[in-house]
């Protein structure tokens, strides 16, 4: 019931969030907020569909953006056909056609890729991704080359009489398909296929000895993940009205991996958290700094080293303490981590921005503004402060982290006898 309440809260929040940034004086929505929320919806579908492979079936794919992009290209051509009067299809069901395009391509490539697993599977998918990206640059008739293919989403075909001229209408279309896709993918985790995907991930040989065909399980998971990725690509095409080879290139596949892993691959809602966080970094932090990719990369490395189960795994680790009534005892230890963590963060951001400005901003004749003040990058003071914060904060944080770990171990050890008695 608690989990259901969280999902309901998230849905209500998604419905009302655009109106929290509504300009009532000029009667218009925030274009930036609508665009960011729309991108979150598309990335949630992409990351959840990727987690069908990585988290549920243990398949490390490097071509997932291929199905996202092909869904986008199919949607662009379909919208052009609808606009010309060749295809009588309402806008609300166009993402289904995009998903079928992703599914069809996944059937073709999945037949080859899923013959292998582990490293061999990853290498095959890497080749598939490069093959399709190169094809997008070569075959202009369908892919449009580097310039891509454009369309117009105002096709005057709608089940609800909408023209989708405004961003808010497109956002609610994305939200509806995000909810439908997420619900369908959640349902799949409870099916025999979803259970066997987990089994083949955890113990390939034992699942085979029980009479199941692990290769068929991998194939079906691959195909269905391509279906949902195609739906996300269709929504991408409807939103931006243009699709280029970037929509199926390797960086987007890497983004899907980042979102799923940082959010947590062992929990269904983990990729949702990852998609929201990465989109916020891309849309928000990228406006403040040209080095935002550095922060994403460092965050990914830190998650792999210190929290391999992702953000959702960190949250769920507190569940036993919460049920045992001991979560409040972590309040002071967590507060003690804040000052040292802030010092490390300030020092790291300072060094990154100083070094980045020396290579980019200084050549353009700009001034570095950091933490609300102008910084002279040629002065030794900001460098010394940044290095001092990073080094001193790192030592302090390590000491506090060791103390926190002892408290955590004591609290969890205290719970084990009580759990055993139950």
mmCIF file of N, CA, C and O in Angstrom, residues 21-96:
data_model
loop_
_atom_site.group_PDB
_atom_site.id
_atom_site.type_symbol
_atom_site.label_atom_id
_atom_site.label_comp_id
_atom_site.label_asym_id
_atom_site.label_seq_id
_atom_site.Cartn_x
_atom_site.Cartn_y
_atom_site.Cartn_z
ATOM 1 N N UNK A 21 4.520 26.246 -12.349
ATOM 2 C CA UNK A 21 5.407 27.222 -12.997
ATOM 3 C C UNK A 21 4.670 28.028 -14.070
ATOM 4 O O UNK A 21 5.284 28.589 -14.963
ATOM 5 N N UNK A 22 3.352 28.040 -13.966
ATOM 6 C CA UNK A 22 2.535 28.760 -14.929
ATOM 7 C C UNK A 22 2.597 30.265 -14.661
ATOM 8 O O UNK A 22 2.509 30.721 -13.513
ATOM 9 N N UNK A 23 2.778 31.023 -15.726
ATOM 10 C CA UNK A 23 2.797 32.487 -15.624
ATOM 11 C C UNK A 23 1.358 32.997 -15.752
ATOM 12 O O UNK A 23 0.835 33.149 -16.856
ATOM 13 N N UNK A 24 0.733 33.223 -14.586
ATOM 14 C CA UNK A 24 -0.673 33.627 -14.592
ATOM 15 C C UNK A 24 -0.862 35.036 -15.122
ATOM 16 O O UNK A 24 -1.940 35.377 -15.602
ATOM 17 N N UNK A 25 0.187 35.858 -15.053
ATOM 18 C CA UNK A 25 0.069 37.224 -15.574
ATOM 19 C C UNK A 25 -0.036 37.269 -17.087
ATOM 20 O O UNK A 25 -0.798 38.055 -17.652
ATOM 21 N N UNK A 26 0.764 36.397 -17.757
ATOM 22 C CA UNK A 26 0.747 36.364 -19.224
ATOM 23 C C UNK A 26 0.005 35.144 -19.769
ATOM 24 O O UNK A 26 -0.063 34.961 -20.993
ATOM 25 N N UNK A 27 -0.525 34.311 -18.858
ATOM 26 C CA UNK A 27 -1.314 33.136 -19.245
ATOM 27 C C UNK A 27 -0.542 32.223 -20.198
ATOM 28 O O UNK A 27 -0.978 31.920 -21.314
ATOM 29 N N UNK A 28 0.626 31.814 -19.733
ATOM 30 C CA UNK A 28 1.428 30.897 -20.541
ATOM 31 C C UNK A 28 2.289 30.023 -19.631
ATOM 32 O O UNK A 28 2.647 30.414 -18.521
ATOM 33 N N UNK A 29 2.612 28.845 -20.131
ATOM 34 C CA UNK A 29 3.449 27.915 -19.389
ATOM 35 C C UNK A 29 4.922 28.235 -19.602
ATOM 36 O O UNK A 29 5.308 28.883 -20.589
ATOM 37 N N UNK A 30 5.731 27.756 -18.669
ATOM 38 C CA UNK A 30 7.175 27.896 -18.810
ATOM 39 C C UNK A 30 7.661 26.909 -19.866
ATOM 40 O O UNK A 30 7.566 25.686 -19.696
ATOM 41 N N UNK A 31 8.196 27.442 -20.967
ATOM 42 C CA UNK A 31 8.673 26.589 -22.045
ATOM 43 C C UNK A 31 9.789 25.663 -21.596
ATOM 44 O O UNK A 31 9.835 24.488 -21.977
ATOM 45 N N UNK A 32 10.687 26.195 -20.761
ATOM 46 C CA UNK A 32 11.800 25.385 -20.281
ATOM 47 C C UNK A 32 11.303 24.228 -19.426
ATOM 48 O O UNK A 32 11.745 23.087 -19.583
ATOM 49 N N UNK A 33 10.362 24.505 -18.523
ATOM 50 C CA UNK A 33 9.855 23.468 -17.636
ATOM 51 C C UNK A 33 9.086 22.403 -18.408
ATOM 52 O O UNK A 33 9.255 21.200 -18.160
ATOM 53 N N UNK A 34 8.258 22.822 -19.363
ATOM 54 C CA UNK A 34 7.501 21.861 -20.157
ATOM 55 C C UNK A 34 8.451 20.969 -20.958
ATOM 56 O O UNK A 34 8.276 19.749 -21.050
ATOM 57 N N UNK A 35 9.484 21.584 -21.532
ATOM 58 C CA UNK A 35 10.454 20.816 -22.317
ATOM 59 C C UNK A 35 11.198 19.814 -21.439
ATOM 60 O O UNK A 35 11.394 18.654 -21.828
ATOM 61 N N UNK A 36 11.606 20.237 -20.249
ATOM 62 C CA UNK A 36 12.347 19.351 -19.357
ATOM 63 C C UNK A 36 11.466 18.204 -18.872
ATOM 64 O O UNK A 36 11.902 17.041 -18.837
ATOM 65 N N UNK A 37 10.228 18.501 -18.500
ATOM 66 C CA UNK A 37 9.319 17.451 -18.032
ATOM 67 C C UNK A 37 9.002 16.469 -19.153
ATOM 68 O O UNK A 37 8.898 15.258 -18.921
ATOM 69 N N UNK A 38 8.845 16.981 -20.371
ATOM 70 C CA UNK A 38 8.589 16.098 -21.510
ATOM 71 C C UNK A 38 9.771 15.175 -21.749
ATOM 72 O O UNK A 38 9.601 13.973 -22.008
ATOM 73 N N UNK A 39 10.973 15.726 -21.646
ATOM 74 C CA UNK A 39 12.165 14.902 -21.823
ATOM 75 C C UNK A 39 12.277 13.850 -20.726
ATOM 76 O O UNK A 39 12.694 12.714 -20.975
ATOM 77 N N UNK A 40 11.884 14.218 -19.513
ATOM 78 C CA UNK A 40 11.892 13.237 -18.424
ATOM 79 C C UNK A 40 10.998 12.050 -18.752
ATOM 80 O O UNK A 40 11.369 10.895 -18.527
ATOM 81 N N UNK A 41 9.816 12.321 -19.290
ATOM 82 C CA UNK A 41 8.906 11.238 -19.637
ATOM 83 C C UNK A 41 9.512 10.296 -20.662
ATOM 84 O O UNK A 41 9.450 9.065 -20.515
ATOM 85 N N UNK A 42 10.109 10.859 -21.704
ATOM 86 C CA UNK A 42 10.730 10.020 -22.738
ATOM 87 C C UNK A 42 11.885 9.217 -22.168
ATOM 88 O O UNK A 42 12.059 8.022 -22.473
ATOM 89 N N UNK A 43 12.704 9.843 -21.322
ATOM 90 C CA UNK A 43 13.856 9.154 -20.758
ATOM 91 C C UNK A 43 13.446 8.091 -19.735
ATOM 92 O O UNK A 43 14.137 7.097 -19.560
ATOM 93 N N UNK A 44 12.328 8.299 -19.065
ATOM 94 C CA UNK A 44 11.823 7.275 -18.143
ATOM 95 C C UNK A 44 11.477 6.010 -18.921
ATOM 96 O O UNK A 44 11.813 4.891 -18.515
ATOM 97 N N UNK A 45 10.792 6.169 -20.062
ATOM 98 C CA UNK A 45 10.468 5.008 -20.887
ATOM 99 C C UNK A 45 11.742 4.338 -21.387
ATOM 100 O O UNK A 45 11.872 3.100 -21.349
ATOM 101 N N UNK A 46 12.709 5.136 -21.850
ATOM 102 C CA UNK A 46 13.962 4.583 -22.366
ATOM 103 C C UNK A 46 14.718 3.821 -21.281
ATOM 104 O O UNK A 46 15.194 2.702 -21.511
ATOM 105 N N UNK A 47 14.825 4.409 -20.086
ATOM 106 C CA UNK A 47 15.599 3.766 -19.024
ATOM 107 C C UNK A 47 14.897 2.516 -18.496
ATOM 108 O O UNK A 47 15.544 1.504 -18.202
ATOM 109 N N UNK A 48 13.574 2.554 -18.375
ATOM 110 C CA UNK A 48 12.840 1.372 -17.927
ATOM 111 C C UNK A 48 12.950 0.236 -18.947
ATOM 112 O O UNK A 48 13.105 -0.932 -18.576
ATOM 113 N N UNK A 49 12.869 0.583 -20.233
ATOM 114 C CA UNK A 49 12.992 -0.454 -21.253
ATOM 115 C C UNK A 49 14.408 -1.017 -21.280
ATOM 116 O O UNK A 49 14.597 -2.224 -21.511
ATOM 117 N N UNK A 50 15.405 -0.178 -21.018
ATOM 118 C CA UNK A 50 16.777 -0.689 -20.953
ATOM 119 C C UNK A 50 16.959 -1.614 -19.754
ATOM 120 O O UNK A 50 17.682 -2.609 -19.832
ATOM 121 N N UNK A 51 16.295 -1.299 -18.672
ATOM 122 C CA UNK A 51 16.423 -2.127 -17.478
ATOM 123 C C UNK A 51 15.756 -3.489 -17.653
ATOM 124 O O UNK A 51 16.036 -4.418 -16.890
ATOM 125 N N UNK A 52 14.874 -3.636 -18.626
ATOM 126 C CA UNK A 52 14.356 -4.951 -18.953
ATOM 127 C C UNK A 52 15.480 -5.883 -19.381
ATOM 128 O O UNK A 52 15.394 -7.106 -19.199
ATOM 129 N N UNK A 53 16.522 -5.305 -19.950
ATOM 130 C CA UNK A 53 17.687 -6.095 -20.357
ATOM 131 C C UNK A 53 18.704 -6.182 -19.230
ATOM 132 O O UNK A 53 19.072 -7.270 -18.790
ATOM 133 N N UNK A 54 19.170 -5.036 -18.740
ATOM 134 C CA UNK A 54 20.263 -5.022 -17.782
ATOM 135 C C UNK A 54 19.844 -5.538 -16.414
ATOM 136 O O UNK A 54 20.476 -6.441 -15.865
ATOM 137 N N UNK A 55 18.793 -4.981 -15.857
ATOM 138 C CA UNK A 55 18.407 -5.338 -14.506
ATOM 139 C C UNK A 55 17.659 -6.646 -14.404
ATOM 140 O O UNK A 55 17.906 -7.446 -13.511
ATOM 141 N N UNK A 56 16.743 -6.902 -15.346
ATOM 142 C CA UNK A 56 15.884 -8.074 -15.235
ATOM 143 C C UNK A 56 16.484 -9.319 -15.879
ATOM 144 O O UNK A 56 16.284 -10.427 -15.401
ATOM 145 N N UNK A 57 17.213 -9.147 -16.992
ATOM 146 C CA UNK A 57 17.760 -10.304 -17.693
ATOM 147 C C UNK A 57 19.279 -10.383 -17.635
ATOM 148 O O UNK A 57 19.850 -11.350 -18.120
ATOM 149 N N UNK A 58 19.929 -9.371 -17.061
ATOM 150 C CA UNK A 58 21.376 -9.395 -16.953
ATOM 151 C C UNK A 58 22.089 -9.248 -18.276
ATOM 152 O O UNK A 58 23.217 -9.739 -18.451
ATOM 153 N N UNK A 59 21.474 -8.547 -19.246
ATOM 154 C CA UNK A 59 22.054 -8.367 -20.573
ATOM 155 C C UNK A 59 22.577 -6.939 -20.708
ATOM 156 O O UNK A 59 21.813 -5.979 -20.588
ATOM 157 N N UNK A 60 23.858 -6.819 -20.948
ATOM 158 C CA UNK A 60 24.507 -5.509 -21.058
ATOM 159 C C UNK A 60 24.498 -5.085 -22.526
ATOM 160 O O UNK A 60 25.354 -5.472 -23.314
ATOM 161 N N UNK A 61 23.495 -4.294 -22.893
ATOM 162 C CA UNK A 61 23.320 -3.879 -24.283
ATOM 163 C C UNK A 61 23.976 -2.522 -24.528
ATOM 164 O O UNK A 61 23.915 -1.628 -23.683
ATOM 165 N N UNK A 62 24.567 -2.379 -25.710
ATOM 166 C CA UNK A 62 25.198 -1.122 -26.101
ATOM 167 C C UNK A 62 24.545 -0.538 -27.352
ATOM 168 O O UNK A 62 25.142 0.312 -28.015
ATOM 169 N N UNK A 63 23.330 -0.981 -27.657
ATOM 170 C CA UNK A 63 22.657 -0.458 -28.858
ATOM 171 C C UNK A 63 21.206 -0.096 -28.587
ATOM 172 O O UNK A 63 20.398 -0.071 -29.521
ATOM 173 N N UNK A 64 20.864 0.164 -27.340
ATOM 174 C CA UNK A 64 19.446 0.353 -27.020
ATOM 175 C C UNK A 64 18.869 1.596 -27.689
ATOM 176 O O UNK A 64 17.678 1.630 -28.016
ATOM 177 N N UNK A 65 19.701 2.606 -27.906
ATOM 178 C CA UNK A 65 19.212 3.812 -28.578
ATOM 179 C C UNK A 65 18.811 3.540 -30.018
ATOM 180 O O UNK A 65 18.066 4.326 -30.616
ATOM 181 N N UNK A 66 19.287 2.435 -30.580
ATOM 182 C CA UNK A 66 18.925 2.082 -31.952
ATOM 183 C C UNK A 66 17.414 1.964 -32.102
ATOM 184 O O UNK A 66 16.819 2.481 -33.061
ATOM 185 N N UNK A 67 16.763 1.334 -31.154
ATOM 186 C CA UNK A 67 15.315 1.120 -31.236
ATOM 187 C C UNK A 67 14.557 2.401 -30.885
ATOM 188 O O UNK A 67 13.473 2.645 -31.406
ATOM 189 N N UNK A 68 15.133 3.190 -29.995
ATOM 190 C CA UNK A 68 14.565 4.509 -29.705
ATOM 191 C C UNK A 68 14.578 5.372 -30.961
ATOM 192 O O UNK A 68 13.581 5.997 -31.323
ATOM 193 N N UNK A 69 15.729 5.401 -31.635
ATOM 194 C CA UNK A 69 15.857 6.231 -32.829
ATOM 195 C C UNK A 69 15.001 5.753 -33.981
ATOM 196 O O UNK A 69 14.392 6.569 -34.695
ATOM 197 N N UNK A 70 14.929 4.426 -34.189
ATOM 198 C CA UNK A 70 14.130 3.926 -35.311
ATOM 199 C C UNK A 70 12.656 4.211 -35.088
ATOM 200 O O UNK A 70 11.904 4.468 -36.041
ATOM 201 N N UNK A 71 12.228 4.199 -33.818
ATOM 202 C CA UNK A 71 10.858 4.596 -33.516
ATOM 203 C C UNK A 71 10.617 6.054 -33.858
ATOM 204 O O UNK A 71 9.541 6.421 -34.349
ATOM 205 N N UNK A 72 11.625 6.898 -33.627
ATOM 206 C CA UNK A 72 11.514 8.305 -33.970
ATOM 207 C C UNK A 72 11.435 8.524 -35.470
ATOM 208 O O UNK A 72 10.597 9.300 -35.962
ATOM 209 N N UNK A 73 12.295 7.854 -36.209
ATOM 210 C CA UNK A 73 12.269 7.992 -37.672
ATOM 211 C C UNK A 73 10.950 7.496 -38.249
ATOM 212 O O UNK A 73 10.370 8.126 -39.155
ATOM 213 N N UNK A 74 10.463 6.368 -37.745
ATOM 214 C CA UNK A 74 9.187 5.841 -38.233
ATOM 215 C C UNK A 74 8.060 6.828 -37.958
ATOM 216 O O UNK A 74 7.165 7.028 -38.794
ATOM 217 N N UNK A 75 8.101 7.478 -36.807
ATOM 218 C CA UNK A 75 7.059 8.443 -36.449
ATOM 219 C C UNK A 75 7.091 9.663 -37.354
ATOM 220 O O UNK A 75 6.039 10.172 -37.781
ATOM 221 N N UNK A 76 8.285 10.139 -37.654
ATOM 222 C CA UNK A 76 8.408 11.306 -38.534
ATOM 223 C C UNK A 76 7.782 11.018 -39.894
ATOM 224 O O UNK A 76 6.992 11.815 -40.432
ATOM 225 N N UNK A 77 8.119 9.882 -40.473
ATOM 226 C CA UNK A 77 7.571 9.541 -41.794
ATOM 227 C C UNK A 77 6.070 9.280 -41.704
ATOM 228 O O UNK A 77 5.317 9.619 -42.632
ATOM 229 N N UNK A 78 5.635 8.696 -40.611
ATOM 230 C CA UNK A 78 4.206 8.446 -40.440
ATOM 231 C C UNK A 78 3.435 9.750 -40.308
ATOM 232 O O UNK A 78 2.368 9.917 -40.919
ATOM 233 N N UNK A 79 3.955 10.694 -39.538
ATOM 234 C CA UNK A 79 3.286 11.987 -39.397
ATOM 235 C C UNK A 79 3.226 12.725 -40.725
ATOM 236 O O UNK A 79 2.220 13.392 -41.036
ATOM 237 N N UNK A 80 4.281 12.627 -41.514
ATOM 238 C CA UNK A 80 4.258 13.253 -42.841
ATOM 239 C C UNK A 80 3.202 12.602 -43.724
ATOM 240 O O UNK A 80 2.505 13.282 -44.489
ATOM 241 N N UNK A 81 3.069 11.271 -43.600
ATOM 242 C CA UNK A 81 2.039 10.585 -44.373
ATOM 243 C C UNK A 81 0.639 10.945 -43.919
ATOM 244 O O UNK A 81 -0.266 11.131 -44.738
ATOM 245 N N UNK A 82 0.447 11.090 -42.608
ATOM 246 C CA UNK A 82 -0.863 11.497 -42.087
ATOM 247 C C UNK A 82 -1.193 12.914 -42.528
ATOM 248 O O UNK A 82 -2.326 13.221 -42.914
ATOM 249 N N UNK A 83 -0.182 13.790 -42.474
ATOM 250 C CA UNK A 83 -0.401 15.166 -42.893
ATOM 251 C C UNK A 83 -0.759 15.283 -44.358
ATOM 252 O O UNK A 83 -1.530 16.176 -44.755
ATOM 253 N N UNK A 84 -0.231 14.368 -45.179
ATOM 254 C CA UNK A 84 -0.541 14.381 -46.613
ATOM 255 C C UNK A 84 -1.850 13.690 -46.931
ATOM 256 O O UNK A 84 -2.278 13.661 -48.102
ATOM 257 N N UNK A 85 -2.485 13.110 -45.921
ATOM 258 C CA UNK A 85 -3.757 12.433 -46.130
ATOM 259 C C UNK A 85 -3.646 10.991 -46.562
ATOM 260 O O UNK A 85 -4.654 10.378 -46.939
ATOM 261 N N UNK A 86 -2.441 10.431 -46.504
ATOM 262 C CA UNK A 86 -2.247 9.045 -46.948
ATOM 263 C C UNK A 86 -2.611 8.019 -45.872
ATOM 264 O O UNK A 86 -2.977 6.885 -46.199
ATOM 265 N N UNK A 87 -2.483 8.422 -44.593
ATOM 266 C CA UNK A 87 -2.711 7.486 -43.493
ATOM 267 C C UNK A 87 -3.702 8.121 -42.512
ATOM 268 O O UNK A 87 -3.383 9.131 -41.883
ATOM 269 N N UNK A 88 -4.896 7.565 -42.355
ATOM 270 C CA UNK A 88 -5.876 8.123 -41.409
ATOM 271 C C UNK A 88 -5.654 7.587 -39.996
ATOM 272 O O UNK A 88 -6.367 6.687 -39.527
ATOM 273 N N UNK A 89 -4.689 8.148 -39.287
ATOM 274 C CA UNK A 89 -4.336 7.656 -37.957
ATOM 275 C C UNK A 89 -4.301 8.823 -36.981
ATOM 276 O O UNK A 89 -3.652 9.846 -37.257
ATOM 277 N N UNK A 90 -4.991 8.736 -35.847
ATOM 278 C CA UNK A 90 -4.972 9.838 -34.876
ATOM 279 C C UNK A 90 -3.639 9.910 -34.152
ATOM 280 O O UNK A 90 -2.930 8.905 -33.995
ATOM 281 N N UNK A 91 -3.296 11.090 -33.689
ATOM 282 C CA UNK A 91 -2.007 11.328 -33.037
ATOM 283 C C UNK A 91 -1.827 10.449 -31.806
ATOM 284 O O UNK A 91 -0.723 9.987 -31.524
ATOM 285 N N UNK A 92 -2.888 10.218 -31.072
ATOM 286 C CA UNK A 92 -2.764 9.504 -29.797
ATOM 287 C C UNK A 92 -2.275 8.073 -29.953
ATOM 288 O O UNK A 92 -1.714 7.494 -29.005
ATOM 289 N N UNK A 93 -2.449 7.465 -31.118
ATOM 290 C CA UNK A 93 -2.011 6.079 -31.320
ATOM 291 C C UNK A 93 -0.746 5.982 -32.158
ATOM 292 O O UNK A 93 -0.271 4.871 -32.416
ATOM 293 N N UNK A 94 -0.202 7.122 -32.568
ATOM 294 C CA UNK A 94 1.045 7.112 -33.349
ATOM 295 C C UNK A 94 2.186 6.425 -32.588
ATOM 296 O O UNK A 94 2.971 5.681 -33.192
ATOM 297 N N UNK A 95 2.326 6.652 -31.262
ATOM 298 C CA UNK A 95 3.411 5.949 -30.554
ATOM 299 C C UNK A 95 3.341 4.435 -30.647
ATOM 300 O O UNK A 95 4.374 3.768 -30.523
ATOM 301 N N UNK A 96 2.147 3.875 -30.870
ATOM 302 C CA UNK A 96 2.052 2.418 -31.037
ATOM 303 C C UNK A 96 2.815 1.998 -32.290
ATOM 304 O O UNK A 96 3.556 1.003 -32.289
#
